Short mmCIF file of C-alpha atoms in Angstrom, two decimals:
data_model
loop_
_atom_site.label_atom_id
_atom_site.label_comp_id
_atom_site.label_asym_id
_atom_site.label_seq_id
_atom_site.Cartn_x
_atom_site.Cartn_y
_atom_site.Cartn_z
CA MET H 1 0.00 0.00 0.00
CA ALA H 2 2.80 2.38 1.00
CA ARG H 3 4.69 1.54 -2.19
CA ARG H 4 1.62 2.39 -4.30
CA HIS H 5 1.26 5.75 -2.42
CA TRP H 6 4.82 6.79 -3.24
CA VAL H 7 4.42 5.74 -6.87
CA CYS H 8 1.36 8.02 -7.14
CA VAL H 9 3.18 10.92 -5.49
CA PHE H 10 6.14 10.50 -7.84
CA ALA H 11 3.83 10.45 -10.86
CA PHE H 12 2.09 13.64 -9.67
CA VAL H 13 5.40 15.47 -9.28
CA LEU H 14 6.46 14.43 -12.78
CA ALA H 15 3.19 15.75 -14.15
CA LEU H 16 3.72 19.12 -12.46
CA VAL H 17 7.19 19.41 -13.93
CA ALA H 18 5.96 18.54 -17.38
CA HIS H 19 2.81 20.65 -17.23
CA PRO H 20 3.08 23.41 -14.59
CA VAL H 21 -0.19 24.73 -13.23
CA ALA H 22 -0.93 28.09 -14.89
CA PRO H 23 -1.20 30.99 -12.45
CA ARG H 24 -4.58 32.63 -12.00
CA ALA H 25 -5.27 35.28 -14.63
CA GLN H 26 -4.44 38.76 -13.39
CA GLN H 27 -4.94 42.16 -14.98
CA THR H 28 -1.59 43.63 -15.89
CA PRO H 29 -1.03 47.40 -15.84
CA GLU H 30 -1.01 47.25 -19.65
CA ALA H 31 -4.43 45.56 -19.65
CA THR H 32 -6.06 48.02 -17.28
CA THR H 33 -4.78 51.02 -19.27
CA ALA H 34 -5.51 49.57 -22.71
CA LEU H 35 -7.30 52.05 -24.95
CA ALA H 36 -10.70 51.10 -26.35
CA VAL H 37 -12.81 52.88 -28.97
CA ARG H 38 -16.54 52.71 -28.26
CA THR H 39 -19.79 54.30 -29.39
CA ALA H 40 -22.88 55.22 -27.40
CA ILE H 41 -26.13 57.08 -28.06
CA ALA H 42 -26.40 60.32 -26.08
CA ASP H 43 -29.62 62.32 -26.44
CA GLY H 44 -30.28 60.62 -29.75
CA VAL H 45 -26.81 61.30 -31.16
CA SER H 46 -24.13 58.68 -31.76
CA VAL H 47 -21.00 59.65 -29.82
CA GLN H 48 -17.70 57.86 -30.33
CA TYR H 49 -15.27 57.97 -27.44
CA LEU H 50 -11.92 56.64 -26.31
CA THR H 51 -11.81 55.00 -22.91
CA ALA H 52 -9.27 53.32 -20.64
CA GLY H 53 -8.49 52.67 -17.01
CA SER H 54 -10.54 52.41 -13.85
CA GLY H 55 -11.26 54.57 -10.83
CA PRO H 56 -12.68 58.11 -10.61
CA ALA H 57 -13.87 59.40 -13.98
CA ILE H 58 -12.17 62.01 -16.13
CA VAL H 59 -13.80 63.46 -19.26
CA LEU H 60 -11.44 64.95 -21.88
CA LEU H 61 -12.94 67.32 -24.45
CA HIS H 62 -10.93 68.24 -27.55
CA GLY H 63 -10.96 71.52 -29.48
CA TYR H 64 -11.45 72.66 -33.07
CA ALA H 65 -9.07 71.43 -35.80
CA GLU H 66 -8.58 68.31 -33.66
CA THR H 67 -10.53 65.29 -32.38
CA SER H 68 -10.28 63.03 -29.32
CA ARG H 69 -6.99 61.88 -30.86
CA MET H 70 -5.28 64.87 -29.20
CA TRP H 71 -5.58 63.17 -25.80
CA ARG H 72 -3.90 59.88 -26.74
CA PRO H 73 -0.49 60.84 -25.27
CA ILE H 74 -1.94 61.49 -21.82
CA ILE H 75 -4.65 58.82 -21.65
CA PRO H 76 -2.32 55.96 -20.58
CA LEU H 77 -0.93 58.10 -17.75
CA LEU H 78 -4.37 59.08 -16.49
CA ALA H 79 -5.70 55.54 -16.95
CA ALA H 80 -3.33 54.26 -14.27
CA LYS H 81 -5.54 56.02 -11.69
CA PHE H 82 -8.73 57.07 -13.44
CA THR H 83 -11.47 55.95 -15.80
CA VAL H 84 -10.79 58.09 -18.86
CA ILE H 85 -13.53 59.09 -21.32
CA ALA H 86 -12.46 61.15 -24.35
CA PRO H 87 -15.35 61.68 -26.80
CA ASP H 88 -15.39 63.24 -30.22
CA LEU H 89 -17.64 66.27 -29.81
CA PRO H 90 -21.03 66.00 -31.55
CA GLY H 91 -20.57 66.72 -35.25
CA ILE H 92 -16.79 66.19 -35.15
CA GLY H 93 -14.59 63.16 -35.73
CA ASP H 94 -16.58 59.94 -35.70
CA SER H 95 -19.50 61.22 -33.63
CA GLY H 96 -22.82 61.79 -35.37
CA ILE H 97 -23.91 65.16 -36.72
CA PRO H 98 -27.10 66.22 -34.92
CA ALA H 99 -29.76 68.13 -36.83
CA THR H 100 -29.79 70.84 -34.13
CA GLY H 101 -27.91 71.85 -31.02
CA LEU H 102 -24.36 72.21 -32.32
CA ASP H 103 -23.36 74.67 -29.62
CA MET H 104 -21.49 74.60 -26.32
CA LYS H 105 -24.43 74.25 -23.95
CA ASN H 106 -26.17 71.49 -25.91
CA ALA H 107 -22.89 69.67 -26.53
CA ALA H 108 -22.28 69.71 -22.78
CA SER H 109 -25.72 68.21 -22.15
CA ARG H 110 -25.01 65.45 -24.66
CA ILE H 111 -21.64 64.66 -23.11
CA HIS H 112 -23.34 64.59 -19.71
CA SER H 113 -25.86 62.09 -21.09
CA LEU H 114 -22.97 59.97 -22.35
CA VAL H 115 -21.34 60.02 -18.91
CA LYS H 116 -24.60 59.11 -17.17
CA SER H 117 -25.20 56.26 -19.64
CA LEU H 118 -21.88 54.78 -18.53
CA GLY H 119 -23.10 54.67 -14.93
CA ILE H 120 -20.85 57.53 -13.79
CA GLY H 121 -22.23 59.90 -11.18
CA LYS H 122 -19.37 62.39 -10.86
CA ALA H 123 -16.47 63.30 -13.10
CA ARG H 124 -13.47 65.59 -13.47
CA VAL H 125 -13.77 67.50 -16.73
CA VAL H 126 -10.97 68.83 -18.95
CA GLY H 127 -11.44 70.87 -22.13
CA HIS H 128 -9.22 72.56 -24.71
CA ASP H 129 -10.26 75.29 -27.17
CA ILE H 130 -14.00 74.91 -27.96
CA GLY H 131 -13.83 71.85 -25.72
CA LEU H 132 -12.96 74.28 -22.93
CA MET H 133 -16.28 76.05 -23.53
CA VAL H 134 -18.17 72.75 -23.54
CA ALA H 135 -16.35 71.78 -20.34
CA TYR H 136 -17.37 75.04 -18.65
CA ALA H 137 -20.98 74.58 -19.78
CA TYR H 138 -20.86 71.05 -18.33
CA ALA H 139 -19.58 72.21 -14.94
CA ALA H 140 -21.93 75.21 -14.79
CA GLN H 141 -25.00 73.15 -15.65
CA PHE H 142 -24.06 70.12 -13.52
CA PRO H 143 -21.93 71.50 -10.68
CA GLU H 144 -22.86 68.76 -8.22
CA GLU H 145 -21.60 66.16 -10.69
CA THR H 146 -18.32 67.92 -11.52
CA GLU H 147 -15.50 67.25 -9.07
CA LYS H 148 -12.82 69.33 -10.80
CA LEU H 149 -12.61 71.42 -13.96
CA ALA H 150 -9.55 72.12 -16.12
CA LEU H 151 -9.77 74.73 -18.89
CA LEU H 152 -6.98 74.76 -21.49
CA ASP H 153 -6.23 77.79 -23.64
CA ALA H 154 -9.25 79.51 -25.13
CA PHE H 155 -11.72 81.98 -23.68
CA LEU H 156 -15.21 82.12 -22.21
CA PRO H 157 -17.77 83.93 -24.41
CA GLY H 158 -20.03 86.21 -22.38
CA VAL H 159 -17.49 86.67 -19.57
CA PRO H 160 -15.77 90.10 -19.39
CA GLY H 161 -12.75 90.20 -21.68
CA TRP H 162 -14.19 87.89 -24.32
CA GLN H 163 -15.00 90.53 -26.91
CA ASP H 164 -11.38 91.65 -27.20
CA ILE H 165 -10.53 88.13 -28.36
CA TYR H 166 -13.66 87.51 -30.42
CA ASN H 167 -13.29 90.82 -32.30
CA ASN H 168 -9.53 90.57 -32.85
CA PRO H 169 -9.10 90.92 -36.64
CA ALA H 170 -6.29 88.34 -36.54
CA ILE H 171 -8.85 85.76 -35.41
CA TRP H 172 -10.96 86.11 -38.56
CA HIS H 173 -11.93 82.46 -38.67
CA PHE H 174 -14.77 82.83 -36.12
CA ARG H 175 -16.84 84.53 -38.83
CA PHE H 176 -15.52 82.51 -41.77
CA ASN H 177 -18.38 80.13 -42.51
CA GLY H 178 -21.24 79.57 -44.92
CA PRO H 179 -21.57 78.24 -48.50
CA THR H 180 -18.79 80.34 -50.07
CA PRO H 181 -16.14 79.61 -47.39
CA GLU H 182 -17.18 75.96 -47.49
CA ALA H 183 -16.64 75.86 -51.26
CA LEU H 184 -13.27 77.63 -50.92
CA VAL H 185 -12.01 75.20 -48.26
CA LYS H 186 -13.27 72.01 -49.90
CA GLY H 187 -10.29 70.05 -51.15
CA ARG H 188 -7.97 72.54 -49.43
CA GLU H 189 -8.68 71.56 -45.83
CA ARG H 190 -5.00 71.02 -45.09
CA ILE H 191 -4.09 74.54 -46.24
CA TYR H 192 -6.89 75.98 -44.10
CA PHE H 193 -5.86 74.07 -40.98
CA GLU H 194 -2.16 74.87 -41.40
CA HIS H 195 -3.08 78.44 -40.50
CA TYR H 196 -4.30 77.27 -37.09
CA TRP H 197 -1.58 74.76 -36.40
CA ASN H 198 1.27 77.06 -37.43
CA ASP H 199 0.14 80.62 -36.73
CA PHE H 200 -1.38 79.91 -33.32
CA ALA H 201 1.81 78.24 -32.09
CA ALA H 202 4.65 80.07 -30.33
CA ASP H 203 7.01 78.50 -32.88
CA LYS H 204 5.41 78.01 -36.29
CA THR H 205 7.69 75.06 -36.93
CA HIS H 206 6.77 73.21 -33.75
CA SER H 207 3.22 72.19 -32.93
CA LEU H 208 1.29 69.22 -34.34
CA SER H 209 3.01 66.19 -35.84
CA GLU H 210 2.61 65.24 -39.48
CA ALA H 211 0.60 62.16 -38.50
CA ASP H 212 -1.82 64.28 -36.48
CA ARG H 213 -2.17 66.83 -39.28
CA ALA H 214 -3.01 64.15 -41.79
CA ALA H 215 -5.52 62.50 -39.45
CA TYR H 216 -7.35 65.73 -38.56
CA THR H 217 -7.44 66.88 -42.18
CA ALA H 218 -9.05 63.59 -43.20
CA ALA H 219 -11.57 63.79 -40.35
CA TYR H 220 -12.80 67.29 -41.22
CA ALA H 221 -12.72 66.74 -44.99
CA ARG H 222 -15.55 64.21 -44.80
CA PRO H 223 -18.99 65.37 -46.00
CA GLY H 224 -20.69 67.76 -43.61
CA ARG H 225 -17.85 67.82 -41.10
CA MET H 226 -16.41 71.27 -41.82
CA ARG H 227 -19.89 72.78 -41.63
CA ALA H 228 -20.56 70.99 -38.33
CA GLY H 229 -17.30 72.28 -36.85
CA TRP H 230 -18.08 75.81 -37.94
CA ALA H 231 -21.48 75.56 -36.24
CA TYR H 232 -19.70 75.92 -32.89
CA PHE H 233 -18.25 79.26 -34.05
CA ILE H 234 -21.62 80.41 -35.38
CA ALA H 235 -23.04 79.72 -31.91
CA PHE H 236 -20.62 82.11 -30.14
CA PRO H 237 -23.13 85.01 -29.78
CA GLN H 238 -25.73 82.68 -28.24
CA THR H 239 -23.02 81.05 -26.13
CA ALA H 240 -22.12 84.51 -24.80
CA VAL H 241 -25.74 84.97 -23.68
CA ASP H 242 -25.78 81.47 -22.14
CA PHE H 243 -22.47 81.90 -20.31
CA ALA H 244 -23.32 85.36 -18.99
CA GLU H 245 -26.33 83.76 -17.31
CA LEU H 246 -24.43 80.70 -16.07
CA ALA H 247 -21.64 82.89 -14.68
CA LYS H 248 -24.05 84.49 -12.22
CA ASN H 249 -23.52 81.40 -10.08
CA LYS H 250 -19.81 80.96 -9.43
CA LEU H 251 -18.28 77.50 -9.62
CA ASN H 252 -17.12 76.16 -6.26
CA MET H 253 -15.19 73.10 -7.37
CA PRO H 254 -11.41 73.42 -7.95
CA VAL H 255 -10.74 74.94 -11.39
CA LEU H 256 -7.46 74.97 -13.31
CA SER H 257 -6.83 77.63 -15.98
CA LEU H 258 -3.92 76.52 -18.18
CA GLY H 259 -2.82 78.35 -21.30
CA GLY H 260 0.13 79.40 -23.38
CA GLU H 261 2.14 82.54 -22.69
CA LYS H 262 1.96 83.35 -26.41
CA ALA H 263 -1.78 82.66 -26.62
CA ASN H 264 -4.66 83.00 -24.15
CA GLY H 265 -2.98 81.90 -20.90
CA GLY H 266 -3.15 85.27 -19.17
CA ALA H 267 -6.55 86.38 -20.45
CA LEU H 268 -8.15 83.03 -19.65
CA GLY H 269 -6.82 83.12 -16.10
CA GLU H 270 -8.48 86.49 -15.48
CA GLN H 271 -11.78 85.24 -16.88
CA VAL H 272 -11.76 82.05 -14.81
CA LYS H 273 -11.28 84.09 -11.64
CA LEU H 274 -14.58 85.79 -12.46
CA VAL H 275 -16.57 82.56 -12.75
CA ALA H 276 -15.03 80.37 -10.03
CA THR H 277 -13.99 80.69 -6.39
CA ASN H 278 -11.17 78.14 -6.21
CA VAL H 279 -8.84 78.84 -9.13
CA THR H 280 -5.32 77.76 -10.03
CA VAL H 281 -3.75 79.63 -12.96
CA VAL H 282 -0.84 78.14 -14.93
CA VAL H 283 0.70 80.03 -17.87
CA LEU H 284 3.13 77.94 -19.90
CA LYS H 285 6.31 79.68 -21.04
CA ASN H 286 7.29 79.57 -24.72
CA CYS H 287 3.91 78.12 -25.60
CA GLY H 288 1.09 79.10 -27.91
CA HIS H 289 -2.39 77.68 -28.26
CA TRP H 290 -1.49 74.00 -28.80
CA VAL H 291 -0.45 73.27 -25.23
CA MET H 292 -0.52 69.47 -25.53
CA GLU H 293 1.70 69.54 -28.60
CA GLU H 294 3.98 72.52 -27.94
CA GLN H 295 4.73 71.94 -24.26
CA ARG H 296 3.49 68.39 -23.71
CA GLN H 297 5.43 67.57 -20.56
CA GLN H 298 4.58 70.85 -18.84
CA THR H 299 0.92 70.40 -19.73
CA ILE H 300 0.83 66.79 -18.55
CA ASP H 301 2.63 67.69 -15.31
CA ALA H 302 0.18 70.50 -14.57
CA LEU H 303 -2.85 68.31 -15.30
CA MET H 304 -1.57 65.33 -13.32
CA LYS H 305 -0.82 67.56 -10.33
CA PHE H 306 -4.27 69.19 -10.46
CA LEU H 307 -6.38 66.14 -11.17
#
């Protein structure tokens, strides 16, 4: 009997050596921060978004002449601690073009619907350029559901100081829209966007990469996309009315104003102080409008510290 016992034990050991027991599956850091592309319906509009990570939620809102692609360098870093949601704004990128409501306030409501549909109650919201305006509209309309707000290099229509920027003749593109401009730009989207990417940078030779330029040009060159992007500019006068009303109730959550020294960093900081009570202002040296591309590490450091 004893001899049979030891024969069985010996056979078992040989089996282990030949076929080790696989360890229990575990999520690696790479798996938890893996980037996924998903689509959801928000207020009747299809919204495509990038997502990764787990933990408290962060919503990243891109600006004009870009899409959610702009956030790809920072998403893996944030995803180590947060659930990241980076949608294409309605009408832009691979999100649907709604028949109405292509403005900051309605876009914010749609992004809020997206967030709620994902089972998220509270979020930290970050926006750049027109995404900054959507982010402010989100926080102002849903303050109890906004834990922190970061506003990256643009301005707030309707808040004192906005008209100096809006009426600056060098920023002619806010009023460049309609059938004739659309016909002029069609097939020349890259030339049109080079003005933004080069002239709004502190160094005209250093902003967006060639890969990004090609991707954004292709995204906006699709039928109806340039017109949809311009709709946000057309909405500025109404946005000014909306924001003047929203600004009557100051934001109480922590707010970061971050902009380029050679762009709207200083002006934005003064505006944010008028609409919020707990403000941190960061102005990036040697930086223009494209903060994520011109001064990536400084921008990431400031956001990671704040968030």
